[in-house]
């Protein structure tokens, strides 16, 4: 979600501390219901990702990410109601 390639990490990490919460606000305004943690996002410091999650109005999800202790840092899925439809949204990284 935040990084598109490895080269961006060193260059953009300091910028992401300021840009990340603004991106979360924009995605919240756009009405995102959930966001999956991308594979390159795992290169970011964990406290930064958790901070972005807390800054958003929607949950970060990932069914297969685990911490070094085996815990799931994010919900595996969310269930949303859209009129007559019930939709399950899950994320795989």
PDB file of C-alpha atoms in Angstrom:
ATOM      1  CA  UNK A   1       0.000   0.000   0.000  1.00  0.00           C
ATOM      2  CA  UNK A   2       2.764   2.463   0.861  1.00  0.00           C
ATOM      3  CA  UNK A   3       5.796   1.193  -1.064  1.00  0.00           C
ATOM      4  CA  UNK A   4       5.994   0.100  -4.699  1.00  0.00           C
ATOM      5  CA  UNK A   5       9.603  -1.157  -4.671  1.00  0.00           C
ATOM      6  CA  UNK A   6      12.548  -1.754  -2.318  1.00  0.00           C
ATOM      7  CA  UNK A   7      14.380   1.364  -3.521  1.00  0.00           C
ATOM      8  CA  UNK A   8      11.683   3.611  -2.092  1.00  0.00           C
ATOM      9  CA  UNK A   9      12.202   2.458   1.490  1.00  0.00           C
ATOM     10  CA  UNK A  10      15.370   4.362   2.346  1.00  0.00           C
ATOM     11  CA  UNK A  11      14.326   7.430   0.380  1.00  0.00           C
ATOM     12  CA  UNK A  12      10.730   7.673   1.562  1.00  0.00           C
ATOM     13  CA  UNK A  13      10.736   6.333   5.129  1.00  0.00           C
ATOM     14  CA  UNK A  14      11.158   9.775   6.743  1.00  0.00           C
ATOM     15  CA  UNK A  15       8.495  11.178   4.410  1.00  0.00           C
ATOM     16  CA  UNK A  16       6.037   8.394   5.233  1.00  0.00           C
ATOM     17  CA  UNK A  17       5.916   9.472   8.864  1.00  0.00           C
ATOM     18  CA  UNK A  18       4.156  12.628   7.675  1.00  0.00           C
ATOM     19  CA  UNK A  19       2.551  11.369   4.463  1.00  0.00           C
ATOM     20  CA  UNK A  20       1.058   8.182   5.958  1.00  0.00           C
ATOM     21  CA  UNK A  21      -1.569   9.803   8.212  1.00  0.00           C
ATOM     22  CA  UNK A  22      -2.613  12.105   5.359  1.00  0.00           C
ATOM     23  CA  UNK A  23      -3.036   9.111   3.044  1.00  0.00           C
ATOM     24  CA  UNK A  24      -5.118   7.363   5.737  1.00  0.00           C
ATOM     25  CA  UNK A  25      -7.338  10.444   6.055  1.00  0.00           C
ATOM     26  CA  UNK A  26      -7.798  10.603   2.261  1.00  0.00           C
ATOM     27  CA  UNK A  27      -8.665   6.897   2.027  1.00  0.00           C
ATOM     28  CA  UNK A  28     -11.121   7.310   4.900  1.00  0.00           C
ATOM     29  CA  UNK A  29     -12.793  10.216   3.081  1.00  0.00           C
ATOM     30  CA  UNK A  30     -13.012   8.065  -0.061  1.00  0.00           C
ATOM     31  CA  UNK A  31     -14.933   5.485   1.951  1.00  0.00           C
ATOM     32  CA  UNK A  32     -12.497   2.577   2.129  1.00  0.00           C
ATOM     33  CA  UNK A  33     -13.950  -0.301   4.145  1.00  0.00           C
ATOM     34  CA  UNK A  34     -10.620  -2.098   4.694  1.00  0.00           C
ATOM     35  CA  UNK A  35      -7.019  -2.098   3.485  1.00  0.00           C
ATOM     36  CA  UNK A  36      -4.754  -5.097   3.071  1.00  0.00           C
ATOM     37  CA  UNK A  37      -1.174  -4.787   4.258  1.00  0.00           C
ATOM     38  CA  UNK A  38       1.065  -5.073   1.175  1.00  0.00           C
ATOM     39  CA  UNK A  39       4.107  -7.323   0.986  1.00  0.00           C
ATOM     40  CA  UNK A  40       6.498  -4.359   0.830  1.00  0.00           C
ATOM     41  CA  UNK A  41       4.734  -2.681   3.758  1.00  0.00           C
ATOM     42  CA  UNK A  42       6.325  -5.362   5.933  1.00  0.00           C
ATOM     43  CA  UNK A  43       9.638  -3.532   5.447  1.00  0.00           C
ATOM     44  CA  UNK A  44       8.278  -0.557   7.389  1.00  0.00           C
ATOM     45  CA  UNK A  45       8.791  -0.358  11.148  1.00  0.00           C
ATOM     46  CA  UNK A  46       5.890  -2.204  12.830  1.00  0.00           C
ATOM     47  CA  UNK A  47       4.987   0.788  14.995  1.00  0.00           C
ATOM     48  CA  UNK A  48       4.584   2.872  11.822  1.00  0.00           C
ATOM     49  CA  UNK A  49       2.076   0.419  10.317  1.00  0.00           C
ATOM     50  CA  UNK A  50       0.168   0.226  13.612  1.00  0.00           C
ATOM     51  CA  UNK A  51       0.125   4.047  13.702  1.00  0.00           C
ATOM     52  CA  UNK A  52      -1.307   4.202  10.187  1.00  0.00           C
ATOM     53  CA  UNK A  53      -3.940   1.639  11.182  1.00  0.00           C
ATOM     54  CA  UNK A  54      -4.939   3.768  14.171  1.00  0.00           C
ATOM     55  CA  UNK A  55      -5.017   6.926  12.007  1.00  0.00           C
ATOM     56  CA  UNK A  56      -7.504   5.384   9.561  1.00  0.00           C
ATOM     57  CA  UNK A  57     -11.257   5.058   9.941  1.00  0.00           C
ATOM     58  CA  UNK A  58     -11.127   1.551   8.460  1.00  0.00           C
ATOM     59  CA  UNK A  59      -9.241  -1.559   9.579  1.00  0.00           C
ATOM     60  CA  UNK A  60      -6.063  -2.943   8.113  1.00  0.00           C
ATOM     61  CA  UNK A  61      -6.518  -6.652   7.477  1.00  0.00           C
ATOM     62  CA  UNK A  62      -4.319  -9.633   6.672  1.00  0.00           C
ATOM     63  CA  UNK A  63      -5.246 -13.267   7.083  1.00  0.00           C
ATOM     64  CA  UNK A  64      -1.706 -14.584   6.853  1.00  0.00           C
ATOM     65  CA  UNK A  65       0.657 -12.091   8.541  1.00  0.00           C
ATOM     66  CA  UNK A  66       2.121 -13.179  11.872  1.00  0.00           C
ATOM     67  CA  UNK A  67       4.479 -11.580  14.351  1.00  0.00           C
ATOM     68  CA  UNK A  68       7.633 -13.380  15.470  1.00  0.00           C
ATOM     69  CA  UNK A  69       5.584 -14.807  18.356  1.00  0.00           C
ATOM     70  CA  UNK A  70       2.907 -16.185  16.008  1.00  0.00           C
ATOM     71  CA  UNK A  71       0.259 -13.566  16.768  1.00  0.00           C
ATOM     72  CA  UNK A  72      -1.935 -11.982  14.107  1.00  0.00           C
ATOM     73  CA  UNK A  73      -1.311  -8.221  14.200  1.00  0.00           C
ATOM     74  CA  UNK A  74      -4.443  -7.441  12.169  1.00  0.00           C
ATOM     75  CA  UNK A  75      -7.932  -8.892  11.807  1.00  0.00           C
ATOM     76  CA  UNK A  76      -8.146 -11.593   9.139  1.00  0.00           C
ATOM     77  CA  UNK A  77     -11.347 -10.206   7.621  1.00  0.00           C
ATOM     78  CA  UNK A  78     -14.253  -7.787   8.000  1.00  0.00           C
ATOM     79  CA  UNK A  79     -17.910  -8.372   7.180  1.00  0.00           C
ATOM     80  CA  UNK A  80     -19.879  -5.476   5.683  1.00  0.00           C
ATOM     81  CA  UNK A  81     -23.525  -4.980   4.859  1.00  0.00           C
ATOM     82  CA  UNK A  82     -24.348  -3.259   1.562  1.00  0.00           C
ATOM     83  CA  UNK A  83     -28.097  -3.017   1.240  1.00  0.00           C
ATOM     84  CA  UNK A  84     -29.378  -6.590   0.888  1.00  0.00           C
ATOM     85  CA  UNK A  85     -25.860  -7.993   0.483  1.00  0.00           C
ATOM     86  CA  UNK A  86     -23.476  -9.247   3.136  1.00  0.00           C
ATOM     87  CA  UNK A  87     -19.868  -9.226   1.949  1.00  0.00           C
ATOM     88  CA  UNK A  88     -16.780 -10.698   3.560  1.00  0.00           C
ATOM     89  CA  UNK A  89     -13.539  -8.840   2.831  1.00  0.00           C
ATOM     90  CA  UNK A  90     -10.245 -10.605   3.559  1.00  0.00           C
ATOM     91  CA  UNK A  91      -6.635  -9.811   2.839  1.00  0.00           C
ATOM     92  CA  UNK A  92      -3.713 -12.039   1.882  1.00  0.00           C
ATOM     93  CA  UNK A  93      -0.209 -10.688   1.857  1.00  0.00           C
TER      94      UNK A  93
END
